[in-house]
Amino acid sequence: GENVEQHPSTLSVQEGDSAVIKCTYSDSASNYFPWYKQELGKRPQLIIDIRSNVGEKKDQRIAVTLNKTAKHFSLHITETQPEDSAVYFCAASKGGGADGLTFGKGTHLIIQP
Amino acid sequence: DTEVTQTPKHLVMGMTNKKSLKCEQHMGHRAMYWYKQKAKKPPELMFVYSYEKLSINESVPSRFSPECPNSSLLNLHLHALQPEDSALYLCASSLFSGGAAGELFFGEGSRLTVL
């Protein structure tokens, strides 16, 4: 089955700096890669996703890049703000289906004021 | 309405109790899911219902029994649970399962404590 590795497990950055979280996946058939943000005590929420037919997608301060050859994808957050503090999960699935999502172990992002 | 609603928000039960978790969505989604999440861990898939039929059961113990009465409702019946079953139980839905199903919408979760 699919295996998703996520690094780092904890990331502390100064407010205003950029944050990068990296994931690798094992199954070359995976073609859908969402990122979820989960604040303490709240539900996971989709913040951005990418499909294997594109290499990069951007939404304001958030961007995701995908390297299919190397089987890794990354989340980039620029100009970080205190409200970006949360746990971020990457995931991968085949067929673009939500039912096949395999999650990474999560990154606790801490924004230092 | 882009909400997945779960009740109760908190539940404390003994190992001999029978209780149920409920989930509702009115987005016209045809796939609904139960996930279990332990503290500081990612969500783990338990069950998937597609068009009201159970399509995936991830080897979950029989003390957890899912039910999908209709396309908007999903229940998880709990019986004879163990303390290690204490966790946040998340319901989720998507337009459909498989293919380009797109975004998975999560509910706020039901926090279960088994004494």
XYZ file of N, CA, C and O in Angstrom, chain B residues 4-13 18-24 32-37 46-47 49 63-69 72-79 81 85-91 108-114:
224
model
N -20.566 19.501 7.735
C -20.818 18.148 8.197
C -21.027 18.263 9.710
O -20.145 18.769 10.408
N -22.178 17.840 10.165
C -22.554 18.026 11.572
C -22.490 16.707 12.315
O -23.081 15.712 11.868
N -21.775 16.707 13.438
C -21.645 15.489 14.234
C -22.208 15.701 15.632
O -22.022 16.758 16.240
N -22.888 14.675 16.132
C -23.366 14.675 17.517
C -23.142 13.314 18.139
O -23.185 12.286 17.429
N -22.862 13.232 19.450
C -22.591 14.376 20.319
C -21.165 14.879 20.119
O -20.339 14.206 19.493
N -20.834 16.028 20.660
C -19.475 16.543 20.572
C -18.556 15.800 21.539
O -17.365 15.625 21.271
N -19.110 15.418 22.683
C -18.348 14.683 23.681
C -19.192 13.514 24.173
O -20.410 13.650 24.331
N -18.544 12.393 24.440
C -19.244 11.207 24.930
C -18.320 10.447 25.869
O -17.175 10.161 25.520
N -18.850 10.148 27.049
C -18.130 9.307 28.007
C -18.966 8.054 28.205
O -20.165 8.141 28.455
N -18.356 6.901 28.057
C -19.110 5.668 28.197
C -18.285 4.601 28.893
O -17.044 4.606 28.816
N -23.841 0.820 25.384
C -24.086 0.913 23.945
C -24.446 2.357 23.641
O -25.376 2.889 24.255
N -23.742 2.944 22.713
C -24.021 4.312 22.325
C -23.867 4.451 20.817
O -23.338 3.548 20.146
N -24.276 5.597 20.282
C -24.129 5.847 18.848
C -23.620 7.254 18.595
O -23.983 8.195 19.304
N -22.793 7.368 17.577
C -22.371 8.674 17.069
C -23.154 8.940 15.787
O -23.395 8.024 14.994
N -23.534 10.212 15.599
C -24.340 10.549 14.432
C -23.649 11.627 13.601
O -22.941 12.487 14.125
N -23.881 11.555 12.290
C -23.272 12.485 11.343
C -24.295 12.816 10.271
O -25.039 11.940 9.806
N -24.327 14.093 9.877
C -25.304 14.529 8.888
C -24.669 15.541 7.942
O -23.895 16.393 8.370
N -19.506 8.972 2.302
C -19.344 9.391 3.694
C -18.382 8.435 4.386
O -18.301 7.257 4.036
N -17.660 8.982 5.362
C -16.529 8.269 5.945
C -16.532 8.406 7.466
O -16.964 9.431 8.006
N -16.009 7.404 8.133
C -15.642 7.512 9.540
C -14.126 7.370 9.651
O -13.531 6.431 9.092
N -13.532 8.339 10.385
C -12.123 8.301 10.710
C -11.974 8.300 12.227
O -12.778 8.882 12.944
N -10.883 7.699 12.694
C -10.509 7.749 14.106
C -9.202 8.530 14.200
O -8.274 8.303 13.424
N -9.132 9.462 15.158
C -7.904 10.233 15.322
C -7.477 10.261 16.783
O -8.192 10.773 17.638
N -11.646 4.374 8.900
C -12.336 3.197 9.457
C -13.285 2.603 8.419
O -13.208 1.421 8.094
N -14.206 3.421 7.930
C -15.249 2.928 7.011
C -15.512 3.964 5.924
O -15.385 5.166 6.149
N -18.654 4.717 3.063
C -19.930 4.408 2.425
C -20.010 5.161 1.111
O -19.752 6.361 1.051
N -16.884 -4.303 17.400
C -17.528 -3.469 18.421
C -17.883 -2.085 17.858
O -18.600 -1.317 18.481
N -17.373 -1.790 16.665
C -17.778 -0.598 15.925
C -18.665 -1.063 14.770
O -18.225 -1.863 13.932
N -19.879 -0.521 14.683
C -20.810 -0.954 13.652
C -21.368 0.261 12.926
O -22.120 1.051 13.511
N -21.006 0.458 11.657
C -21.511 1.627 10.943
C -22.882 1.361 10.339
O -23.279 0.216 10.101
N -23.578 2.466 10.075
C -24.898 2.364 9.449
C -25.123 3.627 8.640
O -24.815 4.723 9.095
N -25.670 3.473 7.432
C -25.978 4.631 6.589
C -27.444 4.563 6.208
O -27.796 3.961 5.190
N -28.329 5.167 7.021
C -29.773 5.059 6.776
C -30.219 5.708 5.467
O -31.172 5.234 4.842
N -27.851 11.224 3.501
C -27.433 12.378 4.304
C -26.945 12.006 5.690
O -26.369 12.845 6.381
N -27.210 10.783 6.110
C -26.948 10.385 7.491
C -25.968 9.226 7.574
O -26.005 8.307 6.753
N -25.132 9.286 8.602
C -24.192 8.202 8.859
C -24.094 8.028 10.365
O -23.963 9.009 11.094
N -24.238 6.816 10.816
C -24.142 6.514 12.249
C -22.981 5.579 12.518
O -22.559 4.816 11.641
N -22.475 5.641 13.741
C -21.472 4.663 14.182
C -21.940 4.148 15.535
O -21.985 4.895 16.512
N -22.340 2.887 15.559
C -22.842 2.274 16.778
C -21.672 1.651 17.538
O -20.823 0.978 16.949
N -21.663 1.916 18.845
C -20.545 1.518 19.694
C -21.028 0.556 20.779
O -22.038 0.827 21.444
N -20.316 -0.533 20.951
C -20.724 -1.512 21.960
C -19.506 -2.248 22.496
O -18.673 -2.705 21.729
N -16.842 -1.232 24.107
C -15.569 -0.621 23.723
C -14.523 -0.796 24.814
O -14.840 -1.091 25.969
N -9.993 2.628 22.802
C -10.837 3.181 21.744
C -11.125 4.663 21.961
O -11.746 5.311 21.100
N -10.705 5.190 23.092
C -10.878 6.623 23.355
C -10.112 7.410 22.300
O -8.919 7.171 22.068
N -10.802 8.333 21.632
C -10.208 9.069 20.517
C -11.220 10.101 20.042
O -12.355 10.167 20.518
N -10.815 10.885 19.056
C -11.717 11.779 18.336
C -12.209 11.024 17.099
O -11.396 10.518 16.317
N -13.524 10.903 16.964
C -14.087 10.221 15.808
C -14.628 11.271 14.850
O -15.516 12.055 15.178
N -14.046 11.270 13.667
C -14.368 12.263 12.658
C -15.220 11.647 11.558
O -14.884 10.597 11.022
N -16.287 12.330 11.231
C -17.085 11.968 10.063
C -16.649 12.894 8.932
O -16.254 14.044 9.169
N -16.737 18.318 12.974
C -15.921 18.767 14.103
C -15.474 17.604 14.976
O -14.571 17.742 15.779
N -16.120 16.471 14.805
C -15.699 15.295 15.549
C -16.500 15.065 16.820
O -17.126 15.971 17.366
N -16.486 13.820 17.244
C -17.059 13.416 18.527
C -15.909 12.878 19.368
O -15.257 11.908 18.967
N -15.662 13.537 20.506
C -14.556 13.083 21.359
C -15.077 12.031 22.319
O -15.924 12.318 23.164
N -14.594 10.826 22.164
C -15.074 9.680 22.935
C -14.070 9.296 24.010
O -12.880 9.152 23.728
N -14.582 9.137 25.225
C -13.768 8.629 26.328
C -14.412 7.349 26.845
O -15.610 7.350 27.177
N -13.658 6.269 26.876
C -14.153 4.988 27.374
C -13.505 4.711 28.723
O -12.274 4.661 28.829
